[in-house]
Amino acid sequence: MSFMSSNERIVKSICWWCKPKCFVNVHVTEDGRLVKVEEPPVKGCPRWRMAKEWFYHPMRLRHPLKRVGERGEDKWKEISWSKALDEVAAKIKEIKEEYGPESIAVSHGTCRSYEEFRYRFLNLLGSPNQIGQSHICHGNSATIALAVLGWFPWWYPGDTLKFSKCIMLVGRNPPPSHQTIWAAIREAKKNGAKLIVIDPRRSESASAADLWLQIRPSTDAAVLLSIINVIIEEELYDKEFITKWCYGFDKLAERVKEYTPEKISEIAWVSSEKIVEAARMFATNKPACVLEGMGVAHQHNAHAAIHARYILTAITGNIDVRGGDELLGPNLKLITEHEMEMPNVLLKEQRLKQIGSDRFKLESWPGYEIIQSAVERVWGKRGDLQAYTSLAQAPLLFRAIITGKPYPVKALITLSSNPMITMPNVKLVYKALKNLELYVVVDYFKTPSSLLADYVFPAASWLERATLYNFRTNSPDIKAAPAALPSVKQDEYDRRTDYEFWRELAVRLGQEEYWPWKTIEEVYDYRLKPMGFSSFKEFLEKTGGLYVAPREYKKYEKIGFGTPTGKVELYSTVMEKLGYDPLPSYEESPESLYSNPELAKEYPYILITGGRFLPYFHSEHRQIKRLRKIYPWPRVEVNPDTAKKIGIAEGDWIWIETLQGRIMQKCRLFDGIHSQVIHAQHGWWYPELPGEEPYLHGVWISNVNVLTNDDPDKCDKVLGSWPLRGFLCKIYKVRDDEWNPEKHPLPPPEEFRKLFNLD
Ligand code: SF4
């Protein structure tokens, strides 16, 4: 039972700390102070409990900051929003005039804010250069789905999953990453569904699976193609659906002939019997669906694995059925997030300048243009999905900042992102950020990235801003909530929503006519009008913040698929047109035990990373004492046999080293991982350590992206995404006479630099 004092009110809000976007009740005093957040209906998340500590944290940014020392000295002065924006706008104008609008770039995080306004701002400015996590998040999957299915399957709320009779998780572990999906999987299992997990680790999901395929990292494409081979050989496919609705089945059948379970068993270190069993289980329990995760998105051959995964659901007749890969389409009345992006104002000549799009063509403007014309044929203008499909390639953009090639990139705005932690090859990112003429960060807290900025703006959080979310246009459903707390409180803080940030900057740069709405609520009024709501307020009153559109399945029977052929493209004409192999195939990672045996002599283990773990969300929340008590230090999983061989024990700090550098994490002995595989955690930095160089809040100590390699030759050749798994590494114990994060005091700067090989 909860007690509420008489001067409190409860606001139904939407938590944005991770993907489920749960409705939560926020208790607020009459004078706008946070009392508490109530537990969301879905269990298993520890984050909501720390809302108050997070909101009132002493390190939370309160006012805009302007750098007064050298970059990295952590010396700042407070400045007003209007003065800071005036100065930033003036600098952008100067850079634009001298180098062109393409010299101004934006980097974003993972689904953390009003993404549509970043695009709107950049499109109107004339820059095609937005980089971000989409390349290593669901952006990869969405892009391939748009190319081969004409829409992106709906997996968000779990309301379809509970009807599945077979669920295959590939490189995905929902218990720590997406609790609503895990709840639905559990419900489906109670109803008799089978669970197949393909993962190198015995994750929570793998432990609960009916069948676990413990594969060698980055061999997912080979295993999926082998499963398809079995389904075709044994004629377990849906003949009617394939005949009427699939393009290129014969060519696919020819391609997968070489992927026999016996052959793939050797490549992927999993038994042929398990591959056959997975194929039979998946094809004979319908409806069935596949949920691929970042374990797939983070590979050098991600496009092939993702394409194979869509082929699997297509040839078994699981497209746009309840419990399968539902293709909901957009909300045809709401003005979607995508329309707000205004992709059409970016001129062709500017699109052509997008960095990386001449080489990685699918998830950038060339791919977008082919995909969109097909998608729009079925869904109309509302079916446009720029946000997933038109990105510059981050590793090449950082190189352009350093080298000025193919042209100078001089300014970067980072919003809800922390590239010094979340981008690969951090030493290169560091060099790039220091080379900028203008670096602006908008965030909740000071981060290692913000320490290199010229201006840092304090962002309003989900507690302080109104939300109208239609799942990046992916669904006709809508979730909405008002701001629970004020973002500006006299003498305490002056934080603004992302919308205010972009609008205020845009107005200063002459875009005023395209930003007629002064507040985000006015934007929502405008977007909801075609749905028959007079205002955002009325929408909230009438729907309680949740609009669920009626479901209709097998819509393709009336409208076809939004692909160039109007069918599911097993053989992708989009990829063919872009000059890529239209069918998926397996390619060995360029840095593996087999492709690089010489290197493997010195670096004998396979490093994987990026697996989610509670209570943190990627690089966030390390400031929160309550969470650090639960999970104080990073942990690297090592098989006990391996640990014994090397002479390390549970809890030891160990060095993990690749060709890129070395970091330290604490050893966790785990027999659910192969003896040649090492699993390091991502997202680690230490906000409690000093901000000034060389410490930068501990960015060099345990941050796995010090180890990752962003060499464009090692990136996915179609998508441009960079691999975060499958590198070769070695591990060894941190000596007793060496420093580790549990030891005090911190080494002096020169010693620290030496320890972490900082030149
Ligand atoms: S952190 Fe994620 S799971 Fe937890 S309440 Fe927020 S959205 Fe839901």
mmCIF file with all atom_site columns, C-alpha atoms and ligand atoms in Angstrom, residues 15-22 24 40 45 47-48 179, ligand 1:
data_model
loop_
_atom_site.group_PDB
_atom_site.id
_atom_site.type_symbol
_atom_site.label_atom_id
_atom_site.label_alt_id
_atom_site.label_comp_id
_atom_site.label_asym_id
_atom_site.label_entity_id
_atom_site.label_seq_id
_atom_site.pdbx_PDB_ins_code
_atom_site.Cartn_x
_atom_site.Cartn_y
_atom_site.Cartn_z
_atom_site.occupancy
_atom_site.B_iso_or_equiv
_atom_site.pdbx_formal_charge
_atom_site.auth_seq_id
_atom_site.auth_comp_id
_atom_site.auth_asym_id
_atom_site.auth_atom_id
_atom_site.pdbx_PDB_model_num
ATOM   1  C  CA  . CYS A 1 15  ? 10.258 6.045  -18.544 1.00 0.00 ? 15  CYS A CA  1
ATOM   2  C  CA  . TRP A 1 16  ? 12.935 6.419  -21.234 1.00 0.00 ? 16  TRP A CA  1
ATOM   3  C  CA  . TRP A 1 17  ? 15.803 4.783  -19.438 1.00 0.00 ? 17  TRP A CA  1
ATOM   4  C  CA  . CYS A 1 18  ? 15.639 1.817  -21.746 1.00 0.00 ? 18  CYS A CA  1
ATOM   5  C  CA  . LYS A 1 19  ? 13.753 0.256  -24.610 1.00 0.00 ? 19  LYS A CA  1
ATOM   6  C  CA  . PRO A 1 20  ? 10.395 -0.928 -23.145 1.00 0.00 ? 20  PRO A CA  1
ATOM   7  C  CA  . LYS A 1 21  ? 9.361  2.684  -22.437 1.00 0.00 ? 21  LYS A CA  1
ATOM   8  C  CA  . CYS A 1 22  ? 7.246  1.653  -19.451 1.00 0.00 ? 22  CYS A CA  1
ATOM   9  C  CA  . VAL A 1 24  ? 5.225  4.714  -14.559 1.00 0.00 ? 24  VAL A CA  1
ATOM   10 C  CA  . PRO A 1 40  ? 6.204  -0.266 -13.437 1.00 0.00 ? 40  PRO A CA  1
ATOM   11 C  CA  . CYS A 1 45  ? 13.906 -3.701 -13.700 1.00 0.00 ? 45  CYS A CA  1
ATOM   12 C  CA  . ARG A 1 47  ? 16.313 1.323  -12.486 1.00 0.00 ? 47  ARG A CA  1
ATOM   13 C  CA  . TRP A 1 48  ? 13.037 3.002  -11.586 1.00 0.00 ? 48  TRP A CA  1
ATOM   14 C  CA  . GLN A 1 179 ? 11.803 -7.033 -19.791 1.00 0.00 ? 179 GLN A CA  1
HETATM 15 S  S1  . SF4 B 2 .   ? 14.389 1.451  -17.060 1.00 0.00 ? 1   SF4 B S1  1
HETATM 16 FE FE1 . SF4 B 2 .   ? 13.427 0.367  -18.797 1.00 0.00 ? 1   SF4 B FE1 1
HETATM 17 S  S2  . SF4 B 2 .   ? 12.404 -1.463 -17.906 1.00 0.00 ? 1   SF4 B S2  1
HETATM 18 FE FE2 . SF4 B 2 .   ? 12.892 -0.006 -16.216 1.00 0.00 ? 1   SF4 B FE2 1
HETATM 19 S  S3  . SF4 B 2 .   ? 11.021 1.214  -15.957 1.00 0.00 ? 1   SF4 B S3  1
HETATM 20 FE FE3 . SF4 B 2 .   ? 12.362 2.333  -17.367 1.00 0.00 ? 1   SF4 B FE3 1
HETATM 21 S  S4  . SF4 B 2 .   ? 11.754 1.698  -19.450 1.00 0.00 ? 1   SF4 B S4  1
HETATM 22 FE FE4 . SF4 B 2 .   ? 10.881 0.204  -17.987 1.00 0.00 ? 1   SF4 B FE4 1
#
